[in-house]
CSV table of C-alpha atoms and ligand atoms in Angstrom, one decimal:
chain,number,residue,atom,x,y,z
A,1,MET,CA,-77.8,-61.4,15.7
A,2,HIS,CA,-78.6,-59.8,12.3
A,3,SER,CA,-77.2,-62.1,9.6
A,4,VAL,CA,-74.9,-59.5,8.1
A,5,GLU,CA,-73.4,-58.8,11.5
A,6,ALA,CA,-73.0,-62.5,12.2
A,7,GLU,CA,-71.2,-62.8,8.8
A,8,HIS,CA,-68.9,-59.9,9.7
A,9,ASP,CA,-68.2,-61.4,13.1
A,10,ARG,CA,-67.3,-64.7,11.6
A,11,GLU,CA,-64.8,-63.0,9.3
A,12,GLY,CA,-63.5,-60.8,12.1
A,13,LEU,CA,-65.0,-57.8,10.3
A,14,ASN,CA,-66.3,-56.3,13.5
A,15,MET,CA,-62.9,-56.1,15.1
A,16,LEU,CA,-63.0,-52.3,15.2
A,17,ALA,CA,-66.6,-51.9,16.5
A,18,SER,CA,-66.9,-48.9,18.9
A,19,LYS,CA,-63.4,-47.6,17.9
A,20,ARG,CA,-62.9,-44.1,16.7
A,21,ILE,CA,-60.1,-43.3,14.3
A,22,LEU,CA,-58.8,-39.9,13.5
A,23,LEU,CA,-57.4,-40.2,10.0
A,24,ILE,CA,-55.0,-37.5,8.9
A,25,LEU,CA,-54.4,-37.4,5.1
A,26,GLY,CA,-51.2,-35.8,4.0
A,27,GLY,CA,-50.6,-34.5,0.5
A,28,GLY,CA,-49.3,-37.3,-1.6
A,29,ILE,CA,-50.6,-39.3,-4.6
A,30,ALA,CA,-51.2,-42.3,-2.2
A,31,ALA,CA,-54.1,-40.3,-0.7
A,32,TYR,CA,-56.3,-42.1,-3.2
A,33,LYS,CA,-55.7,-45.3,-1.3
A,34,SER,CA,-56.9,-43.6,1.9
A,35,LEU,CA,-60.3,-43.4,0.4
A,36,ASP,CA,-60.4,-47.2,0.3
A,37,LEU,CA,-58.9,-47.3,3.8
A,38,ILE,CA,-61.9,-45.3,5.1
A,39,ARG,CA,-64.2,-47.9,3.6
A,40,ARG,CA,-62.3,-50.8,5.0
A,41,LEU,CA,-62.2,-49.2,8.5
A,42,LYS,CA,-65.9,-48.5,8.4
A,43,GLU,CA,-66.7,-52.0,7.2
A,44,ARG,CA,-65.0,-53.3,10.4
A,45,GLY,CA,-67.2,-51.1,12.6
A,46,ALA,CA,-64.8,-48.1,13.2
A,47,ALA,CA,-65.9,-44.5,13.2
A,48,VAL,CA,-63.6,-42.4,11.1
A,49,THR,CA,-63.0,-38.7,11.5
A,50,PRO,CA,-61.0,-37.4,8.6
A,51,VAL,CA,-58.6,-34.5,8.6
A,52,LEU,CA,-57.0,-33.2,5.4
A,53,THR,CA,-53.9,-31.1,5.1
A,54,ARG,CA,-54.0,-28.3,2.5
A,55,ALA,CA,-51.7,-30.4,0.3
A,56,ALA,CA,-54.0,-33.4,0.7
A,57,GLU,CA,-56.8,-31.4,-0.9
A,58,GLU,CA,-54.7,-31.3,-4.1
A,59,PHE,CA,-55.1,-35.0,-4.4
A,60,VAL,CA,-58.5,-35.9,-2.9
A,61,THR,CA,-61.5,-33.7,-2.2
A,62,PRO,CA,-63.0,-33.1,1.2
A,63,LEU,CA,-66.3,-34.0,-0.3
A,64,SER,CA,-65.3,-37.5,-1.3
A,65,VAL,CA,-63.5,-38.1,2.1
A,66,SER,CA,-66.4,-36.9,4.2
A,67,ALA,CA,-68.9,-38.8,2.0
A,68,LEU,CA,-67.0,-42.1,2.6
A,69,ALA,CA,-66.4,-41.4,6.3
A,70,GLY,CA,-70.0,-40.2,6.8
A,71,GLU,CA,-68.6,-37.4,8.9
A,72,LYS,CA,-67.4,-33.9,8.5
A,73,ALA,CA,-63.9,-33.6,7.0
A,74,TYR,CA,-61.8,-31.2,9.1
A,75,ARG,CA,-59.6,-29.0,7.0
A,76,ASP,CA,-57.9,-26.0,8.6
A,77,LEU,CA,-56.7,-25.0,12.1
A,78,PHE,CA,-58.1,-21.5,11.8
A,79,ASP,CA,-61.6,-22.4,10.8
A,80,LEU,CA,-63.4,-20.7,13.6
A,81,THR,CA,-66.6,-22.5,13.1
A,82,ASP,CA,-64.9,-25.8,13.8
A,83,GLU,CA,-63.1,-24.4,16.8
A,84,ALA,CA,-66.6,-23.5,18.2
A,85,GLU,CA,-67.9,-26.9,17.3
A,86,MET,CA,-65.0,-29.0,18.5
A,87,GLY,CA,-61.6,-27.5,19.5
A,88,HIS,CA,-58.5,-29.1,18.2
A,89,ILE,CA,-57.5,-30.4,21.6
A,90,GLN,CA,-60.8,-32.2,22.0
A,91,LEU,CA,-60.6,-33.4,18.4
A,92,SER,CA,-57.1,-34.9,19.0
A,93,ARG,CA,-58.2,-36.7,22.1
A,94,SER,CA,-61.6,-38.0,20.9
A,95,ALA,CA,-60.0,-40.9,19.0
A,96,ASP,CA,-58.7,-44.2,20.1
A,97,LEU,CA,-56.0,-44.0,17.5
A,98,ILE,CA,-54.6,-41.4,15.1
A,99,VAL,CA,-53.7,-42.8,11.7
A,100,VAL,CA,-51.5,-40.6,9.4
A,101,ALA,CA,-52.0,-42.0,5.8
A,102,PRO,CA,-50.3,-40.9,3.7
A,103,ALA,CA,-47.6,-39.8,6.1
A,104,THR,CA,-45.5,-37.6,3.9
A,105,ALA,CA,-41.9,-36.6,4.4
A,106,ASP,CA,-43.2,-33.1,5.4
A,107,LEU,CA,-45.6,-34.5,8.0
A,108,MET,CA,-43.0,-36.8,9.5
A,109,GLY,CA,-40.6,-33.9,9.7
A,110,LYS,CA,-43.2,-31.7,11.4
A,111,MET,CA,-44.0,-34.5,13.9
A,112,ALA,CA,-40.3,-35.2,14.7
A,113,GLY,CA,-39.5,-31.5,15.1
A,114,GLY,CA,-42.6,-30.6,17.1
A,115,LEU,CA,-44.0,-28.1,14.6
A,116,ALA,CA,-47.7,-27.2,14.8
A,117,ASN,CA,-48.6,-24.8,12.1
A,118,ASP,CA,-51.7,-26.3,10.7
A,119,LEU,CA,-54.6,-28.5,11.9
A,120,ALA,CA,-53.0,-31.8,11.2
A,121,SER,CA,-49.7,-31.1,12.9
A,122,THR,CA,-51.4,-29.3,15.8
A,123,LEU,CA,-53.6,-32.4,16.4
A,124,LEU,CA,-50.5,-34.6,16.4
A,125,MET,CA,-48.8,-32.4,19.0
A,126,ALA,CA,-51.9,-32.1,21.1
A,127,THR,CA,-52.8,-35.8,21.3
A,128,ASP,CA,-52.1,-38.2,24.1
A,129,ASN,CA,-53.4,-41.1,22.0
A,130,PRO,CA,-51.4,-43.6,20.0
A,131,VAL,CA,-50.3,-42.6,16.5
A,132,LEU,CA,-49.8,-44.9,13.5
A,133,CYS,CA,-48.0,-43.6,10.4
A,134,ALA,CA,-48.2,-45.1,6.9
A,135,PRO,CA,-45.4,-43.3,5.1
A,136,ALA,CA,-45.6,-42.6,1.4
A,137,MET,CA,-42.9,-40.7,-0.5
A,138,ASN,CA,-40.3,-41.0,-3.2
A,139,VAL,CA,-37.6,-43.5,-2.5
A,140,ARG,CA,-34.9,-40.9,-2.3
A,141,MET,CA,-36.9,-38.8,0.1
A,142,TRP,CA,-37.5,-42.0,2.3
A,143,ASN,CA,-33.7,-42.7,2.2
A,144,HIS,CA,-32.7,-39.0,2.8
A,145,PRO,CA,-30.7,-38.6,6.0
A,146,ALA,CA,-33.4,-36.1,7.3
A,147,THR,CA,-36.2,-38.7,6.9
A,148,ARG,CA,-34.0,-41.4,8.4
A,149,ARG,CA,-33.4,-39.1,11.4
A,150,ASN,CA,-37.1,-38.2,11.7
A,151,HIS,CA,-38.2,-41.9,11.4
A,152,LYS,CA,-35.8,-42.9,14.2
A,153,GLN,CA,-36.9,-40.0,16.4
A,154,LEU,CA,-40.6,-40.8,15.9
A,155,ILE,CA,-40.0,-44.5,16.8
A,156,ALA,CA,-38.2,-43.3,20.0
A,157,ASP,CA,-41.3,-41.1,20.6
A,158,GLY,CA,-43.5,-44.2,20.5
A,159,VAL,CA,-45.1,-43.6,17.0
A,160,ARG,CA,-46.0,-46.8,15.3
A,161,PHE,CA,-45.3,-47.5,11.6
A,162,VAL,CA,-46.8,-49.6,8.8
A,163,GLY,CA,-44.8,-49.7,5.6
A,164,PRO,CA,-43.6,-48.2,3.4
A,165,ASN,CA,-43.5,-51.1,0.9
A,166,ASP,CA,-41.0,-51.7,-1.9
A,167,GLY,CA,-42.4,-51.3,-5.4
A,168,ASP,CA,-42.9,-49.2,-8.5
A,169,MET,CA,-43.8,-45.7,-7.6
A,170,ALA,CA,-46.0,-43.2,-9.2
A,171,CYS,CA,-42.9,-41.1,-10.0
A,172,GLY,CA,-41.4,-44.0,-12.0
A,173,GLU,CA,-38.7,-45.1,-9.5
A,174,PHE,CA,-38.5,-48.3,-7.6
A,175,GLY,CA,-37.8,-48.9,-3.9
A,176,PRO,CA,-39.2,-48.3,-0.4
A,177,GLY,CA,-41.7,-45.5,-0.3
A,178,ARG,CA,-45.0,-46.9,-1.5
A,179,MET,CA,-47.8,-46.6,1.0
A,180,SER,CA,-49.0,-49.9,2.5
A,181,GLU,CA,-52.2,-51.2,1.0
A,182,PRO,CA,-55.4,-50.4,2.8
A,183,LEU,CA,-55.8,-53.9,4.2
A,184,GLU,CA,-52.3,-53.9,5.5
A,185,ILE,CA,-53.0,-50.6,7.3
A,186,VAL,CA,-56.2,-52.0,8.7
A,187,ALA,CA,-54.2,-55.0,10.1
A,188,ALA,CA,-51.8,-52.5,11.7
A,189,VAL,CA,-54.7,-50.5,13.1
A,190,GLU,CA,-56.1,-53.7,14.6
A,191,SER,CA,-52.8,-54.6,16.1
A,192,ALA,CA,-52.3,-51.1,17.5
A,193,LEU,CA,-55.8,-51.2,19.1
A,194,SER,CA,-55.5,-54.8,20.3
A,195,ASP,CA,-55.6,-55.3,24.0
A,196,GLY,CA,-53.3,-58.3,23.8
A,197,PRO,CA,-50.4,-58.8,26.2
A,198,LEU,CA,-47.9,-57.3,23.8
A,199,LYS,CA,-49.7,-54.0,23.5
A,200,GLY,CA,-47.2,-51.1,23.5
A,201,LYS,CA,-44.2,-53.4,22.8
A,202,ARG,CA,-42.1,-53.0,19.7
A,203,ILE,CA,-40.5,-56.2,18.5
A,204,LEU,CA,-38.0,-56.8,15.7
A,205,VAL,CA,-38.0,-60.1,13.8
A,206,THR,CA,-35.4,-61.1,11.2
A,207,SER,CA,-36.4,-63.7,8.7
A,208,GLY,CA,-35.6,-65.5,5.5
A,209,PRO,CA,-32.3,-66.2,3.8
A,210,THR,CA,-29.7,-63.6,2.7
A,211,HIS,CA,-28.3,-63.5,-0.9
A,212,GLU,CA,-24.7,-62.7,-1.2
A,213,PRO,CA,-23.7,-61.6,-4.7
A,214,ILE,CA,-20.9,-63.1,-6.7
A,215,ASP,CA,-21.6,-60.9,-9.7
A,216,PRO,CA,-24.7,-59.1,-10.9
A,217,VAL,CA,-26.5,-62.3,-11.8
A,218,ARG,CA,-25.2,-64.9,-9.4
A,219,TYR,CA,-25.4,-65.2,-5.6
A,220,ILE,CA,-24.8,-67.5,-2.7
A,221,ALA,CA,-28.0,-68.3,-0.8
A,222,ASN,CA,-29.5,-71.0,1.5
A,223,ARG,CA,-32.8,-73.0,1.7
A,224,SER,CA,-34.6,-70.9,4.3
A,225,SER,CA,-38.2,-70.2,3.2
A,226,GLY,CA,-38.9,-67.5,5.8
A,227,ALA,CA,-42.0,-69.5,7.0
A,228,GLN,CA,-41.0,-69.7,10.7
A,229,GLY,CA,-40.0,-66.0,10.9
A,230,THR,CA,-43.2,-64.9,9.1
A,231,ALA,CA,-45.3,-67.0,11.5
A,232,ILE,CA,-43.6,-65.5,14.5
A,233,ALA,CA,-44.2,-61.9,13.2
A,234,ASN,CA,-47.9,-62.7,12.7
A,235,ALA,CA,-48.2,-64.3,16.1
A,236,LEU,CA,-46.5,-61.3,17.8
A,237,ALA,CA,-48.7,-58.8,15.9
A,238,ALA,CA,-51.8,-60.9,16.9
A,239,LEU,CA,-50.9,-60.3,20.6
A,240,GLY,CA,-50.7,-56.5,19.9
A,241,ALA,CA,-47.0,-56.0,19.3
A,242,GLU,CA,-45.7,-53.5,16.9
A,243,VAL,CA,-43.5,-55.6,14.7
A,244,VAL,CA,-40.7,-54.6,12.5
A,245,PHE,CA,-40.0,-57.5,10.1
A,246,VAL,CA,-36.6,-57.4,8.4
A,247,THR,CA,-36.6,-60.1,5.7
A,248,GLY,CA,-34.2,-61.5,3.1
A,249,PRO,CA,-35.7,-62.8,-0.2
A,250,ALA,CA,-38.2,-65.3,1.2
A,251,ASP,CA,-40.6,-67.8,-0.5
A,252,VAL,CA,-43.6,-67.0,1.6
A,253,PRO,CA,-45.5,-63.7,1.5
A,254,PRO,CA,-44.6,-61.2,4.2
A,255,PRO,CA,-46.8,-60.9,7.3
A,256,GLN,CA,-49.7,-58.4,7.4
A,257,GLY,CA,-50.0,-55.2,9.3
A,258,VAL,CA,-46.3,-55.0,10.3
A,259,GLN,CA,-43.5,-52.8,9.1
A,260,VAL,CA,-41.7,-54.9,6.4
A,261,VAL,CA,-38.1,-54.0,5.5
A,262,GLN,CA,-36.9,-56.1,2.5
A,263,VAL,CA,-33.1,-56.6,2.2
A,264,GLU,CA,-30.9,-59.0,0.2
A,265,THR,CA,-27.5,-59.2,1.9
A,266,ALA,CA,-26.4,-59.8,5.5
A,267,GLN,CA,-24.8,-56.3,5.6
A,268,GLN,CA,-28.1,-54.7,4.5
A,269,MET,CA,-30.0,-56.8,7.1
A,270,SER,CA,-27.5,-55.6,9.8
A,271,ASP,CA,-28.1,-52.0,8.7
A,272,ALA,CA,-31.9,-52.4,8.7
A,273,VAL,CA,-31.8,-53.9,12.2
A,274,ASP,CA,-29.8,-50.9,13.4
A,275,ALA,CA,-32.4,-48.6,11.8
A,276,ALA,CA,-35.2,-50.5,13.6
A,277,LEU,CA,-33.8,-50.0,17.1
A,278,PRO,CA,-34.9,-49.3,19.8
A,279,VAL,CA,-37.0,-52.4,20.4
A,280,ASP,CA,-38.3,-54.2,23.5
A,281,ALA,CA,-37.4,-57.6,22.0
A,282,GLY,CA,-35.6,-59.0,19.0
A,283,VAL,CA,-36.2,-62.4,17.4
A,284,PHE,CA,-33.4,-63.4,15.0
A,285,ALA,CA,-35.0,-66.1,12.8
A,286,ALA,CA,-33.1,-65.2,9.6
A,287,ALA,CA,-30.7,-67.7,8.1
A,288,VAL,CA,-27.9,-65.2,7.6
A,289,ALA,CA,-25.0,-66.1,5.4
A,290,ASP,CA,-21.9,-66.2,7.6
A,291,TRP,CA,-19.7,-65.2,4.6
A,292,ARG,CA,-19.9,-63.0,1.6
A,293,ILE,CA,-17.8,-62.7,-1.5
A,294,ASP,CA,-15.0,-60.3,-0.9
A,295,GLY,CA,-15.1,-57.8,-3.8
A,296,ALA,CA,-18.1,-59.2,-5.7
A,297,SER,CA,-17.6,-58.5,-9.4
A,298,ASP,CA,-19.7,-55.6,-10.9
A,299,ARG,CA,-19.8,-57.3,-14.3
A,300,LYS,CA,-20.8,-60.9,-15.1
A,301,LEU,CA,-17.9,-63.3,-14.8
A,302,LYS,CA,-17.2,-64.9,-18.2
A,303,LYS,CA,-16.2,-68.6,-18.5
A,304,SER,CA,-14.1,-67.9,-21.5
A,305,ARG,CA,-12.3,-64.7,-20.4
A,306,ASP,CA,-11.9,-65.4,-16.7
A,307,GLY,CA,-11.4,-69.1,-16.4
A,308,MET,CA,-12.5,-70.7,-13.1
A,309,PRO,CA,-13.1,-67.9,-10.6
A,310,ALA,CA,-11.2,-67.9,-7.4
A,311,LEU,CA,-13.8,-66.7,-4.9
A,312,GLN,CA,-12.4,-64.9,-1.8
A,313,PHE,CA,-14.7,-64.8,1.2
A,314,ALA,CA,-15.1,-62.2,3.9
A,315,GLU,CA,-16.9,-62.6,7.1
A,316,ASN,CA,-20.4,-61.0,7.5
A,317,PRO,CA,-21.4,-59.1,10.6
A,318,ASP,CA,-23.0,-61.5,13.2
A,319,ILE,CA,-26.2,-59.5,13.8
A,320,LEU,CA,-27.4,-61.6,16.7
A,321,LYS,CA,-24.1,-61.4,18.5
A,322,ARG,CA,-23.7,-57.7,18.0
A,323,ILE,CA,-27.2,-56.8,19.2
A,324,SER,CA,-26.8,-59.2,22.2
A,325,HIS,CA,-23.7,-57.3,23.3
A,326,LEU,CA,-25.0,-53.8,22.8
A,327,GLU,CA,-24.0,-51.7,25.8
A,328,THR,CA,-26.7,-49.1,25.3
A,329,GLY,CA,-30.1,-49.9,23.8
A,330,ARG,CA,-29.9,-53.7,24.0
A,331,PRO,CA,-33.4,-55.1,23.7
A,332,SER,CA,-34.6,-56.5,27.0
A,333,LEU,CA,-35.1,-59.9,25.4
A,334,VAL,CA,-32.9,-61.3,22.5
A,335,VAL,CA,-33.9,-64.6,21.0
A,336,GLY,CA,-31.7,-66.5,18.5
A,337,PHE,CA,-32.1,-69.6,16.5
A,338,ALA,CA,-29.8,-72.6,16.1
A,339,ALA,CA,-30.1,-75.0,13.2
A,340,GLU,CA,-28.3,-78.2,14.2
A,341,THR,CA,-28.0,-81.7,12.8
A,342,ASP,CA,-26.6,-83.5,15.8
A,343,ASP,CA,-26.2,-83.0,19.6
A,344,VAL,CA,-28.8,-80.3,19.3
A,345,ILE,CA,-29.0,-79.3,23.0
A,346,ALA,CA,-25.2,-79.3,23.6
A,347,HIS,CA,-24.5,-77.3,20.4
A,348,ALA,CA,-27.3,-74.9,21.0
A,349,THR,CA,-26.4,-74.3,24.7
A,350,ALA,CA,-22.8,-73.5,23.6
A,351,LYS,CA,-24.2,-71.2,20.8
A,352,ARG,CA,-26.4,-69.3,23.3
A,353,ALA,CA,-23.3,-68.5,25.4
A,354,ARG,CA,-21.2,-67.6,22.3
A,355,LYS,CA,-23.8,-65.2,21.0
A,356,GLY,CA,-24.8,-63.7,24.3
A,357,CYS,CA,-28.5,-64.0,23.6
A,358,ASP,CA,-31.2,-64.7,26.3
A,359,TRP,CA,-32.9,-67.6,24.6
A,360,ILE,CA,-32.0,-69.9,21.7
A,361,LEU,CA,-34.7,-71.9,19.8
A,362,ALA,CA,-32.8,-74.9,18.5
A,363,ASN,CA,-34.1,-77.3,15.9
A,364,ASP,CA,-32.8,-80.4,14.3
A,365,VAL,CA,-32.5,-79.7,10.5
A,366,SER,CA,-31.1,-83.0,9.5
A,367,PRO,CA,-32.8,-84.0,6.2
A,368,VAL,CA,-34.7,-87.0,7.8
A,369,THR,CA,-36.7,-84.5,10.0
A,370,GLY,CA,-38.1,-82.7,6.9
A,371,ILE,CA,-38.1,-79.4,9.0
A,372,MET,CA,-36.1,-77.2,6.7
A,373,GLY,CA,-38.6,-75.9,4.2
A,374,GLY,CA,-41.4,-78.0,5.8
A,375,ALA,CA,-44.6,-77.0,7.6
A,376,GLU,CA,-43.6,-78.3,11.0
A,377,ASN,CA,-40.9,-77.7,13.5
A,378,ALA,CA,-39.7,-79.4,16.7
A,379,VAL,CA,-37.7,-77.0,18.9
A,380,VAL,CA,-35.9,-76.9,22.1
A,381,LEU,CA,-35.9,-73.6,24.0
A,382,ILE,CA,-32.6,-73.0,25.7
A,383,SER,CA,-32.6,-70.3,28.4
A,384,ASP,CA,-31.2,-69.6,31.8
A,385,ALA,CA,-33.7,-72.1,33.1
A,386,GLY,CA,-32.2,-74.9,31.0
A,387,ALA,CA,-33.6,-76.8,28.0
A,388,GLU,CA,-37.4,-77.0,27.4
A,389,GLU,CA,-38.3,-79.5,24.6
A,390,TRP,CA,-41.5,-78.6,22.7
A,391,PRO,CA,-43.4,-81.4,20.9
A,392,ARG,CA,-43.3,-81.4,17.1
A,393,MET,CA,-46.0,-79.0,15.9
A,394,GLY,CA,-46.9,-76.7,13.0
A,395,LYS,CA,-44.7,-73.6,12.5
A,396,ASP,CA,-47.7,-71.4,13.4
A,397,ALA,CA,-48.2,-73.3,16.7
A,398,VAL,CA,-44.4,-72.8,17.5
A,399,ALA,CA,-44.8,-69.1,16.7
A,400,ALA,CA,-47.9,-68.8,18.9
A,401,ARG,CA,-46.2,-70.5,21.8
A,402,LEU,CA,-43.1,-68.4,21.4
A,403,ALA,CA,-45.2,-65.2,21.3
A,404,GLU,CA,-46.9,-66.1,24.5
A,405,LYS,CA,-43.6,-66.8,26.2
A,406,ILE,CA,-42.2,-63.5,25.0
A,407,ALA,CA,-45.3,-61.7,26.3
A,408,ALA,CA,-44.8,-63.3,29.7
A,409,ALA,CA,-41.1,-62.4,29.8
A,410,LEU,CA,-41.7,-58.8,28.8
A,411,ALA,CA,-44.4,-58.4,31.4
A,412,ARG,CA,-42.0,-59.3,34.2
B,1,CTP,N1,-27.2,-64.9,12.9
B,1,CTP,C1,-27.0,-63.5,12.7
B,1,CTP,N2,-26.1,-63.0,11.9
B,1,CTP,C2,-25.2,-63.8,11.3
B,1,CTP,C3,-25.3,-65.2,11.5
B,1,CTP,C4,-26.3,-65.7,12.3
B,1,CTP,O1,-27.8,-62.7,13.2
B,1,CTP,N3,-24.2,-63.3,10.5
B,1,CTP,C5,-28.2,-65.4,13.8
B,1,CTP,C6,-29.3,-66.2,13.1
B,1,CTP,O2,-30.4,-65.3,12.8
B,1,CTP,C7,-29.7,-67.2,14.2
B,1,CTP,C8,-28.3,-67.5,14.9
B,1,CTP,O3,-27.6,-66.3,14.7
B,1,CTP,O4,-30.5,-66.6,15.2
B,1,CTP,C9,-27.7,-68.7,14.2
B,1,CTP,O5,-26.4,-68.6,14.4
B,1,CTP,P1,-25.3,-69.3,13.5
B,1,CTP,O6,-24.0,-69.1,14.2
B,1,CTP,O7,-25.4,-68.8,12.1
B,1,CTP,O8,-25.7,-70.7,13.6
B,1,CTP,P2,-25.9,-71.8,12.6
B,1,CTP,O9,-26.5,-71.2,11.3
B,1,CTP,O10,-26.7,-72.8,13.3
B,1,CTP,O11,-24.4,-72.1,12.2
B,1,CTP,P3,-23.2,-72.8,12.9
B,1,CTP,O12,-23.7,-74.0,13.6
B,1,CTP,O13,-22.3,-73.1,11.8
B,1,CTP,O14,-22.6,-71.8,13.9
């Protein structure tokens, strides 16, 4: 093998060899990142056919796009030469995957509503291939009820998503709406094209702690690092699942190539979980605060003026229990966690019944085990079949084993 190819193979850079990607660029400032995306996809061996909407041409030129792709950039539905060359039906089916990046609010709206009035939207209507969207828009547009509806509809239609990320936006605001980085999109492309046993399955993972505010500067939290939930999300994505990762403020960086939804409080996590449905399976690895402060102060509590605060608590929604009891749209498999310090199997078995979930992964978090915040875990899987003790192993190995088991259960 040629040495450069060998190098690429070692680094997994040839993962997309012989794959054809139809890349639709919508009209948003994030289109500049799609130029780098083309390079990254090509580096991994993929062929990229670019398609620009009219609005995309305001942000990047067809020339730069086609030069990077090494292919013609398709531009307009009514270009008769193109129709003679390759009709839009054929074009839409010639790819292994259609990637929409940036997926603007407008494009998402057209897709959800079934509109087909230009080349990009017509290709998206005509295709029978999988579609991956990398949304990019202003945070208010992302949060607008119309976009929320369209997002839900597209998920129900089987469209996959990567991002958007939280962050500073070109328009000067902050929040969800930034397009995922090119390498994150590449990871999502690899996952979407993977032939793993979880191909075509959409799986939700909650992870990390929640922060419950006392006042604008203080909060109640716990010691969860998010390491186990992140490892599970990575392991599921590696088997080809489309993962939605709802995370509280964690210590570890979020997984790659999945849809990351960042939240702070239990209530926000509960809302984000609802927004992510429907899913085939849900893994609830987050350490959710059972209580929040009832009527958190909107100004900083002052020692001198307020004396010792009398904190009133209110119960948070139990996300795992609620999802386990859904009458319509319950995931086929619901997996919870139980952190115990004694009588692990007895407590976890009772918790499984109380929560109504299918499996509970129980672990002993007493300080002597060093598990909470550590790199290893020793779990017992409680299911209908009884208790299965797993040997102590790295959190990545626990995640890989759980992902395999989930794949086997969903294949049944
Ligand atoms: N969970 C949840 N929403 C909550 C609380 C917990 O989804 N408001 C989920 C967790 O993600 C985890 C499981 O429920 O999967 C843990 O249940 P919980 O009752 O919180 O167990 P422990 O933290 O072990 O606490 P306790 O033993 O006090 O019941």
